[in-house]
Amino acid sequence: MKSAYTFHFFVPARLAGFMMLVMILVSCHETDAPMPMVERTYLFWTSVTDQAILRATLDVAGDAMQVDTLYTAVDGVRSPVSIVVDEAASMLYWADFDSGQIVRAPMEGKGAVQVLYTVPTYMRGPVGLTFDAVSQRLYWTQPWDDLILGAPAYPNGLIDTLLTADDGVDGSWGISLQADAGALYWVEYLDIELNRTWLGGAAVVQTLYAGGSGFLRPFSLAVQNGVLYIVDNPIPGTALPDRILRGDAGGGTSLTALYDIGVDNAYALAVDTRRDMLYWVNQLEEGSIWRGPVAGGTTPVKVIDRVRLGQGLAVATLRVKSNEL
């Protein structure tokens, strides 16, 4: 039969205080040590069919490792049509067409959706949306009202009317910003134009590319490092495929086709400047997101399936806690 033993240890009084201090330091180290911060690149997109804002975590190649639904109809999402990211504040902004609202919410998907601006009921929109991180301002299009508007990226700011039909706006759709140059770009699917204006000055509109320049029905664009990227969806019967085109931010070069493979009724695009990678979202065949180098010259790769009527797309690299990956 085994015997049971009880061991008793004697701690001298002069050591008791020291041991207690060690235990306290170890305990604080184990419970209060801050989580290390890491960089992670995400894709954000909108799904009109699912009434949702979604996010994919990307690996080093630019492919999706994990997909999360951030906000849904329960949070007030109805028909989200465009989306942008404030990387410094980890904040998402999107335009909701049916509700006529510009809203914002934390990019982690853990906060409340806040309505910033609401379009009057006699108007339709908004559609295109872009964000100036320096001035903390949003700019958006209302195609059926022939308007381009701007406002602060916080509630109850003053909405400025930048351009109207009197300035030649006709069916403005996708919109993008080159902040360092103070230039705002947009495409018009009715006039078949890509135009530019300058912020902070007179409302001067410059047409950089028109229908004869090489596109037939532009819907979206992005501008990065002096280069324009354009989604072109020619009307069926024109004998031209849907394409991603490349041009010069000053209109100084001819448009060239980067991709037509993997472009199937593409609606929005985004540029990852860290990887020099271009992403776009297709609407046909239940929707998909594809990627390819900004320089073209290679076969694009499908990143995500079943996007379900995706209309907005953004890419951002954010610093997050390692336990939030």
mmCIF file of C-alpha atoms in Angstrom:
data_model
loop_
_atom_site.group_PDB
_atom_site.id
_atom_site.type_symbol
_atom_site.label_atom_id
_atom_site.label_comp_id
_atom_site.label_asym_id
_atom_site.label_seq_id
_atom_site.Cartn_x
_atom_site.Cartn_y
_atom_site.Cartn_z
ATOM 1 C CA MET A 1 0.000 0.000 0.000
ATOM 2 C CA LYS A 2 1.308 3.423 -0.975
ATOM 3 C CA SER A 3 1.650 5.992 1.734
ATOM 4 C CA ALA A 4 0.521 9.616 1.371
ATOM 5 C CA TYR A 5 2.951 12.323 2.374
ATOM 6 C CA THR A 6 2.331 15.993 3.034
ATOM 7 C CA PHE A 7 5.272 18.341 2.520
ATOM 8 C CA HIS A 8 5.592 21.626 4.375
ATOM 9 C CA PHE A 9 8.047 24.332 3.315
ATOM 10 C CA PHE A 10 9.377 26.993 5.620
ATOM 11 C CA VAL A 11 10.057 30.380 4.065
ATOM 12 C CA PRO A 12 12.196 32.685 6.174
ATOM 13 C CA ALA A 13 10.514 35.981 6.923
ATOM 14 C CA ARG A 14 13.263 37.983 5.209
ATOM 15 C CA LEU A 15 12.515 36.164 1.888
ATOM 16 C CA ALA A 16 8.726 36.301 2.031
ATOM 17 C CA GLY A 17 8.496 39.900 0.785
ATOM 18 C CA PHE A 18 10.906 39.256 -2.075
ATOM 19 C CA MET A 19 8.966 36.207 -3.264
ATOM 20 C CA MET A 20 5.697 38.135 -3.160
ATOM 21 C CA LEU A 21 7.231 40.890 -5.345
ATOM 22 C CA VAL A 22 8.429 38.300 -7.871
ATOM 23 C CA MET A 23 4.950 36.768 -8.024
ATOM 24 C CA ILE A 24 3.377 40.181 -8.605
ATOM 25 C CA LEU A 25 5.830 41.049 -11.416
ATOM 26 C CA VAL A 26 5.286 37.694 -13.115
ATOM 27 C CA SER A 27 1.520 38.094 -12.836
ATOM 28 C CA CYS A 28 1.597 41.583 -14.350
ATOM 29 C CA HIS A 29 3.811 40.414 -17.190
ATOM 30 C CA GLU A 30 1.460 37.543 -18.007
ATOM 31 C CA THR A 31 -1.775 39.529 -17.934
ATOM 32 C CA ASP A 32 -0.900 43.095 -18.907
ATOM 33 C CA ALA A 33 1.687 42.669 -21.670
ATOM 34 C CA PRO A 34 0.451 44.557 -24.763
ATOM 35 C CA MET A 35 -0.374 42.561 -27.862
ATOM 36 C CA PRO A 36 2.169 43.165 -30.642
ATOM 37 C CA MET A 37 0.937 45.143 -33.645
ATOM 38 C CA VAL A 38 1.315 43.705 -37.129
ATOM 39 C CA GLU A 39 0.453 44.900 -40.614
ATOM 40 C CA ARG A 40 -2.322 43.143 -42.484
ATOM 41 C CA THR A 41 -3.768 43.894 -45.937
ATOM 42 C CA TYR A 42 -7.519 43.622 -46.460
ATOM 43 C CA LEU A 43 -9.993 43.776 -49.299
ATOM 44 C CA PHE A 44 -13.346 45.384 -48.530
ATOM 45 C CA TRP A 45 -16.351 45.110 -50.825
ATOM 46 C CA THR A 46 -20.081 45.661 -50.946
ATOM 47 C CA SER A 47 -22.748 43.118 -51.900
ATOM 48 C CA VAL A 48 -26.094 44.529 -52.976
ATOM 49 C CA THR A 49 -27.750 41.080 -53.109
ATOM 50 C CA ASP A 50 -26.618 40.130 -49.615
ATOM 51 C CA GLN A 51 -27.034 43.692 -48.290
ATOM 52 C CA ALA A 52 -23.620 43.368 -46.700
ATOM 53 C CA ILE A 53 -20.163 44.838 -46.220
ATOM 54 C CA LEU A 54 -17.489 42.137 -46.374
ATOM 55 C CA ARG A 55 -13.762 41.835 -45.779
ATOM 56 C CA ALA A 56 -11.084 39.412 -46.950
ATOM 57 C CA THR A 57 -7.724 39.049 -45.218
ATOM 58 C CA LEU A 58 -4.998 38.757 -47.863
ATOM 59 C CA ASP A 59 -1.775 36.761 -47.768
ATOM 60 C CA VAL A 60 1.563 38.017 -49.091
ATOM 61 C CA ALA A 61 0.630 37.017 -52.646
ATOM 62 C CA GLY A 62 -2.612 38.980 -52.498
ATOM 63 C CA ASP A 63 -4.955 35.988 -52.206
ATOM 64 C CA ALA A 64 -7.767 35.642 -49.678
ATOM 65 C CA MET A 65 -7.040 33.679 -46.488
ATOM 66 C CA GLN A 66 -10.281 34.472 -44.678
ATOM 67 C CA VAL A 67 -13.569 36.203 -45.490
ATOM 68 C CA ASP A 68 -15.676 37.965 -42.852
ATOM 69 C CA THR A 69 -19.073 39.645 -43.050
ATOM 70 C CA LEU A 70 -18.765 42.945 -41.200
ATOM 71 C CA TYR A 71 -22.173 44.599 -41.558
ATOM 72 C CA THR A 72 -25.564 43.423 -42.859
ATOM 73 C CA ALA A 73 -29.183 44.534 -43.184
ATOM 74 C CA VAL A 74 -29.484 44.203 -39.414
ATOM 75 C CA ASP A 75 -27.041 47.117 -39.201
ATOM 76 C CA GLY A 76 -28.967 49.147 -41.778
ATOM 77 C CA VAL A 77 -27.141 48.067 -44.952
ATOM 78 C CA ARG A 78 -29.575 48.131 -47.901
ATOM 79 C CA SER A 79 -27.854 48.663 -51.261
ATOM 80 C CA PRO A 80 -24.182 49.578 -50.707
ATOM 81 C CA VAL A 81 -22.674 50.748 -53.989
ATOM 82 C CA SER A 82 -19.178 52.075 -53.171
ATOM 83 C CA ILE A 83 -16.739 51.908 -50.283
ATOM 84 C CA VAL A 84 -13.547 53.656 -49.110
ATOM 85 C CA VAL A 85 -11.198 53.243 -46.134
ATOM 86 C CA ASP A 86 -9.580 55.722 -43.766
ATOM 87 C CA GLU A 87 -6.496 53.658 -42.909
ATOM 88 C CA ALA A 88 -5.280 55.949 -40.106
ATOM 89 C CA ALA A 89 -8.604 55.782 -38.269
ATOM 90 C CA SER A 90 -9.459 52.176 -39.283
ATOM 91 C CA MET A 91 -12.807 53.483 -40.493
ATOM 92 C CA LEU A 92 -14.997 52.419 -43.427
ATOM 93 C CA TYR A 93 -17.224 54.767 -45.392
ATOM 94 C CA TRP A 94 -19.773 53.611 -47.925
ATOM 95 C CA ALA A 95 -22.554 54.998 -50.084
ATOM 96 C CA ASP A 96 -25.964 53.317 -49.820
ATOM 97 C CA PHE A 97 -28.083 54.021 -52.872
ATOM 98 C CA ASP A 98 -31.552 52.941 -51.703
ATOM 99 C CA SER A 99 -31.355 54.762 -48.386
ATOM 100 C CA GLY A 100 -29.640 57.744 -50.038
ATOM 101 C CA GLN A 101 -27.006 57.822 -47.317
ATOM 102 C CA ILE A 102 -23.276 58.225 -46.750
ATOM 103 C CA VAL A 103 -22.372 56.211 -43.646
ATOM 104 C CA ARG A 104 -19.320 55.122 -41.681
ATOM 105 C CA ALA A 105 -18.427 52.288 -39.309
ATOM 106 C CA PRO A 106 -15.275 50.731 -37.760
ATOM 107 C CA MET A 107 -13.413 48.444 -40.128
ATOM 108 C CA GLU A 108 -13.317 45.657 -37.489
ATOM 109 C CA GLY A 109 -17.076 45.193 -37.835
ATOM 110 C CA LYS A 110 -17.604 45.708 -34.109
ATOM 111 C CA GLY A 111 -19.123 49.182 -33.963
ATOM 112 C CA ALA A 112 -22.310 51.003 -34.826
ATOM 113 C CA VAL A 113 -23.067 52.255 -38.342
ATOM 114 C CA GLN A 114 -23.308 56.047 -38.259
ATOM 115 C CA VAL A 115 -25.205 58.033 -40.862
ATOM 116 C CA LEU A 116 -23.242 61.088 -41.972
ATOM 117 C CA TYR A 117 -25.368 62.490 -44.792
ATOM 118 C CA THR A 118 -28.727 61.735 -46.404
ATOM 119 C CA VAL A 119 -29.673 62.720 -49.940
ATOM 120 C CA PRO A 120 -33.007 64.602 -50.198
ATOM 121 C CA THR A 121 -35.921 62.347 -51.146
ATOM 122 C CA TYR A 122 -36.435 64.122 -54.469
ATOM 123 C CA MET A 123 -32.909 63.089 -55.561
ATOM 124 C CA ARG A 124 -31.349 59.708 -56.400
ATOM 125 C CA GLY A 125 -28.009 58.478 -55.165
ATOM 126 C CA PRO A 126 -25.266 58.553 -54.048
ATOM 127 C CA VAL A 127 -23.194 56.186 -56.259
ATOM 128 C CA GLY A 128 -19.433 56.848 -56.530
ATOM 129 C CA LEU A 129 -17.423 57.712 -53.411
ATOM 130 C CA THR A 130 -13.819 58.747 -52.705
ATOM 131 C CA PHE A 131 -11.944 59.969 -49.632
ATOM 132 C CA ASP A 132 -9.224 62.552 -49.025
ATOM 133 C CA ALA A 133 -7.251 61.368 -45.984
ATOM 134 C CA VAL A 134 -5.359 64.660 -45.644
ATOM 135 C CA SER A 135 -8.341 67.004 -45.547
ATOM 136 C CA GLN A 136 -10.686 64.351 -44.105
ATOM 137 C CA ARG A 137 -13.285 64.983 -46.788
ATOM 138 C CA LEU A 138 -15.574 62.756 -48.804
ATOM 139 C CA TYR A 139 -16.613 63.300 -52.420
ATOM 140 C CA TRP A 140 -19.447 61.505 -54.181
ATOM 141 C CA THR A 141 -21.466 61.405 -57.387
ATOM 142 C CA GLN A 142 -25.210 61.479 -57.999
ATOM 143 C CA PRO A 143 -25.516 60.428 -61.665
ATOM 144 C CA TRP A 144 -29.233 61.040 -62.123
ATOM 145 C CA ASP A 145 -28.915 64.531 -60.681
ATOM 146 C CA ASP A 146 -25.704 65.324 -62.596
ATOM 147 C CA LEU A 147 -23.968 66.314 -59.370
ATOM 148 C CA ILE A 148 -20.560 65.954 -57.741
ATOM 149 C CA LEU A 149 -20.645 66.823 -54.047
ATOM 150 C CA GLY A 150 -18.195 67.068 -51.146
ATOM 151 C CA ALA A 151 -18.446 67.148 -47.353
ATOM 152 C CA PRO A 152 -16.370 66.541 -44.205
ATOM 153 C CA ALA A 153 -15.928 62.910 -43.130
ATOM 154 C CA TYR A 154 -17.901 63.487 -39.927
ATOM 155 C CA PRO A 155 -21.591 64.053 -39.135
ATOM 156 C CA ASN A 156 -23.520 67.245 -39.820
ATOM 157 C CA GLY A 157 -20.869 68.896 -41.952
ATOM 158 C CA LEU A 158 -21.647 71.381 -44.700
ATOM 159 C CA ILE A 159 -22.236 69.705 -48.085
ATOM 160 C CA ASP A 160 -20.581 71.553 -50.955
ATOM 161 C CA THR A 161 -21.808 71.335 -54.528
ATOM 162 C CA LEU A 162 -18.636 71.069 -56.570
ATOM 163 C CA LEU A 163 -20.038 70.558 -60.062
ATOM 164 C CA THR A 164 -23.445 70.394 -61.741
ATOM 165 C CA ALA A 165 -24.953 69.971 -65.199
ATOM 166 C CA ASP A 166 -24.066 73.619 -65.829
ATOM 167 C CA ASP A 167 -20.404 72.564 -65.607
ATOM 168 C CA GLY A 168 -20.970 69.748 -68.091
ATOM 169 C CA VAL A 169 -21.600 66.883 -65.661
ATOM 170 C CA ASP A 170 -23.768 64.221 -67.329
ATOM 171 C CA GLY A 171 -24.117 60.813 -65.703
ATOM 172 C CA SER A 172 -21.087 61.004 -63.395
ATOM 173 C CA TRP A 173 -20.434 57.544 -61.946
ATOM 174 C CA GLY A 174 -17.095 56.341 -60.563
ATOM 175 C CA ILE A 175 -14.909 58.929 -58.840
ATOM 176 C CA SER A 176 -11.311 58.976 -57.601
ATOM 177 C CA LEU A 177 -8.858 61.425 -56.069
ATOM 178 C CA GLN A 178 -5.180 62.260 -56.548
ATOM 179 C CA ALA A 179 -4.684 64.052 -53.249
ATOM 180 C CA ASP A 180 -1.107 65.237 -53.754
ATOM 181 C CA ALA A 181 -2.123 67.033 -56.940
ATOM 182 C CA GLY A 182 -5.454 68.262 -55.554
ATOM 183 C CA ALA A 183 -7.201 66.683 -58.544
ATOM 184 C CA LEU A 184 -10.561 64.933 -58.652
ATOM 185 C CA TYR A 185 -11.352 62.465 -61.459
ATOM 186 C CA TRP A 186 -14.624 60.888 -62.548
ATOM 187 C CA VAL A 187 -16.115 58.939 -65.434
ATOM 188 C CA GLU A 188 -19.408 59.664 -67.169
ATOM 189 C CA TYR A 189 -21.166 56.674 -68.662
ATOM 190 C CA LEU A 190 -23.623 58.846 -70.613
ATOM 191 C CA ASP A 191 -21.156 61.273 -72.183
ATOM 192 C CA ILE A 192 -18.514 58.485 -72.317
ATOM 193 C CA GLU A 193 -15.858 60.719 -70.798
ATOM 194 C CA LEU A 194 -13.167 60.761 -68.155
ATOM 195 C CA ASN A 195 -12.852 64.217 -66.632
ATOM 196 C CA ARG A 196 -10.734 66.071 -64.093
ATOM 197 C CA THR A 197 -11.158 69.117 -61.916
ATOM 198 C CA TRP A 198 -9.037 70.753 -59.209
ATOM 199 C CA LEU A 199 -10.102 71.152 -55.621
ATOM 200 C CA GLY A 200 -9.960 74.474 -53.842
ATOM 201 C CA GLY A 201 -10.231 76.600 -56.938
ATOM 202 C CA ALA A 202 -12.557 77.526 -59.765
ATOM 203 C CA ALA A 203 -14.801 74.805 -61.165
ATOM 204 C CA VAL A 204 -12.698 74.076 -64.238
ATOM 205 C CA VAL A 205 -13.480 70.761 -65.947
ATOM 206 C CA GLN A 206 -10.929 69.139 -68.244
ATOM 207 C CA THR A 207 -11.862 66.161 -70.405
ATOM 208 C CA LEU A 208 -8.864 63.816 -70.531
ATOM 209 C CA TYR A 209 -10.361 60.915 -72.461
ATOM 210 C CA ALA A 210 -13.583 60.624 -74.460
ATOM 211 C CA GLY A 211 -15.337 57.880 -76.424
ATOM 212 C CA GLY A 212 -12.937 58.045 -79.328
ATOM 213 C CA SER A 213 -9.985 57.612 -76.960
ATOM 214 C CA GLY A 214 -10.508 53.880 -76.590
ATOM 215 C CA PHE A 215 -13.329 53.196 -74.141
ATOM 216 C CA LEU A 216 -17.028 52.754 -74.826
ATOM 217 C CA ARG A 217 -18.833 52.624 -71.475
ATOM 218 C CA PRO A 218 -16.703 53.471 -68.412
ATOM 219 C CA PHE A 219 -18.110 52.850 -64.935
ATOM 220 C CA SER A 220 -15.241 53.021 -62.468
ATOM 221 C CA LEU A 221 -11.695 54.296 -62.149
ATOM 222 C CA ALA A 222 -8.750 54.585 -59.778
ATOM 223 C CA VAL A 223 -5.740 56.898 -59.897
ATOM 224 C CA GLN A 224 -2.390 56.067 -58.300
ATOM 225 C CA ASN A 225 1.075 57.521 -58.851
ATOM 226 C CA GLY A 226 0.042 59.463 -61.926
ATOM 227 C CA VAL A 227 -1.659 56.490 -63.599
ATOM 228 C CA LEU A 228 -5.355 56.004 -64.331
ATOM 229 C CA TYR A 229 -7.042 52.578 -64.252
ATOM 230 C CA ILE A 230 -10.471 52.373 -65.860
ATOM 231 C CA VAL A 231 -13.237 49.767 -65.975
ATOM 232 C CA ASP A 232 -14.761 49.672 -69.472
ATOM 233 C CA ASN A 233 -17.901 47.607 -70.148
ATOM 234 C CA PRO A 234 -18.769 47.991 -73.829
ATOM 235 C CA ILE A 235 -22.395 47.447 -74.780
ATOM 236 C CA PRO A 236 -23.004 43.911 -76.171
ATOM 237 C CA GLY A 237 -22.677 43.846 -79.932
ATOM 238 C CA THR A 238 -19.705 46.203 -80.130
ATOM 239 C CA ALA A 239 -17.297 43.270 -80.714
ATOM 240 C CA LEU A 240 -15.082 44.436 -77.844
ATOM 241 C CA PRO A 241 -14.667 42.594 -74.532
ATOM 242 C CA ASP A 242 -15.033 44.081 -71.070
ATOM 243 C CA ARG A 243 -11.615 45.472 -70.156
ATOM 244 C CA ILE A 244 -9.389 47.122 -67.613
ATOM 245 C CA LEU A 245 -7.649 50.069 -69.283
ATOM 246 C CA ARG A 246 -4.632 52.140 -68.308
ATOM 247 C CA GLY A 247 -4.066 55.825 -69.017
ATOM 248 C CA ASP A 248 -2.120 58.861 -67.861
ATOM 249 C CA ALA A 249 -3.435 61.043 -65.017
ATOM 250 C CA GLY A 250 -2.815 64.062 -67.226
ATOM 251 C CA GLY A 251 -4.323 62.520 -70.347
ATOM 252 C CA GLY A 252 -0.957 62.673 -72.111
ATOM 253 C CA THR A 253 -0.868 59.071 -73.389
ATOM 254 C CA SER A 254 -3.276 56.826 -75.247
ATOM 255 C CA LEU A 255 -5.354 54.306 -73.330
ATOM 256 C CA THR A 256 -4.044 50.744 -73.409
ATOM 257 C CA ALA A 257 -5.766 47.498 -72.391
ATOM 258 C CA LEU A 258 -4.264 45.770 -69.339
ATOM 259 C CA TYR A 259 -6.757 42.914 -68.968
ATOM 260 C CA ASP A 260 -9.754 41.439 -70.725
ATOM 261 C CA ILE A 261 -9.404 37.860 -69.454
ATOM 262 C CA GLY A 262 -11.109 37.690 -66.070
ATOM 263 C CA VAL A 263 -13.065 40.890 -66.733
ATOM 264 C CA ASP A 264 -16.780 40.064 -66.888
ATOM 265 C CA ASN A 265 -19.066 43.045 -66.364
ATOM 266 C CA ALA A 266 -16.526 44.547 -63.968
ATOM 267 C CA TYR A 267 -17.944 47.300 -61.854
ATOM 268 C CA ALA A 268 -15.279 48.609 -59.475
ATOM 269 C CA LEU A 269 -11.521 48.442 -59.005
ATOM 270 C CA ALA A 270 -8.889 49.225 -56.388
ATOM 271 C CA VAL A 271 -5.097 49.487 -56.335
ATOM 272 C CA ASP A 272 -2.808 47.975 -53.689
ATOM 273 C CA THR A 273 0.186 50.303 -53.937
ATOM 274 C CA ARG A 274 2.348 48.179 -51.618
ATOM 275 C CA ARG A 275 2.140 45.150 -53.876
ATOM 276 C CA ASP A 276 1.543 47.047 -57.129
ATOM 277 C CA MET A 277 -1.564 44.915 -57.505
ATOM 278 C CA LEU A 278 -4.855 45.782 -59.186
ATOM 279 C CA TYR A 279 -8.150 44.268 -57.983
ATOM 280 C CA TRP A 280 -11.546 44.402 -59.666
ATOM 281 C CA VAL A 281 -14.992 43.005 -58.958
ATOM 282 C CA ASN A 282 -17.162 41.321 -61.621
ATOM 283 C CA GLN A 283 -20.934 41.099 -61.442
ATOM 284 C CA LEU A 284 -21.682 38.165 -63.759
ATOM 285 C CA GLU A 285 -21.801 34.489 -62.707
ATOM 286 C CA GLU A 286 -22.733 35.435 -59.114
ATOM 287 C CA GLY A 287 -19.767 37.780 -58.988
ATOM 288 C CA SER A 288 -16.050 37.411 -58.351
ATOM 289 C CA ILE A 289 -12.968 39.438 -57.473
ATOM 290 C CA TRP A 290 -9.813 39.137 -59.580
ATOM 291 C CA ARG A 291 -6.293 40.517 -59.300
ATOM 292 C CA GLY A 292 -3.335 41.239 -61.567
ATOM 293 C CA PRO A 293 -0.155 43.366 -61.497
ATOM 294 C CA VAL A 294 -0.698 47.043 -62.298
ATOM 295 C CA ALA A 295 1.664 46.694 -65.258
ATOM 296 C CA GLY A 296 -0.404 43.927 -66.857
ATOM 297 C CA GLY A 297 1.408 41.411 -69.051
ATOM 298 C CA THR A 298 0.216 38.326 -67.176
ATOM 299 C CA THR A 299 -2.906 36.235 -66.682
ATOM 300 C CA PRO A 300 -5.041 37.554 -63.816
ATOM 301 C CA VAL A 301 -6.023 35.368 -60.873
ATOM 302 C CA LYS A 302 -9.451 34.906 -59.310
ATOM 303 C CA VAL A 303 -9.344 35.794 -55.603
ATOM 304 C CA ILE A 304 -12.939 35.416 -54.370
ATOM 305 C CA ASP A 305 -16.120 33.746 -55.674
ATOM 306 C CA ARG A 306 -19.815 34.475 -55.053
ATOM 307 C CA VAL A 307 -19.542 38.189 -54.432
ATOM 308 C CA ARG A 308 -23.240 38.509 -55.400
ATOM 309 C CA LEU A 309 -23.711 41.820 -57.140
ATOM 310 C CA GLY A 310 -20.593 43.530 -55.845
ATOM 311 C CA GLN A 311 -20.398 47.224 -56.632
ATOM 312 C CA GLY A 312 -17.824 48.753 -54.299
ATOM 313 C CA LEU A 313 -14.223 47.672 -53.716
ATOM 314 C CA ALA A 314 -11.343 48.983 -51.592
ATOM 315 C CA VAL A 315 -7.954 47.686 -50.448
ATOM 316 C CA ALA A 316 -6.067 48.863 -47.362
ATOM 317 C CA THR A 317 -3.084 47.902 -45.210
ATOM 318 C CA LEU A 318 -3.780 48.412 -41.520
ATOM 319 C CA ARG A 319 -1.919 47.902 -38.263
ATOM 320 C CA VAL A 320 -3.873 45.506 -36.040
ATOM 321 C CA LYS A 321 -3.243 43.518 -32.890
ATOM 322 C CA SER A 322 -1.806 40.076 -33.566
ATOM 323 C CA ASN A 323 -4.778 38.416 -31.862
ATOM 324 C CA GLU A 324 -7.185 40.169 -34.253
ATOM 325 C CA LEU A 325 -5.820 38.626 -37.455
#
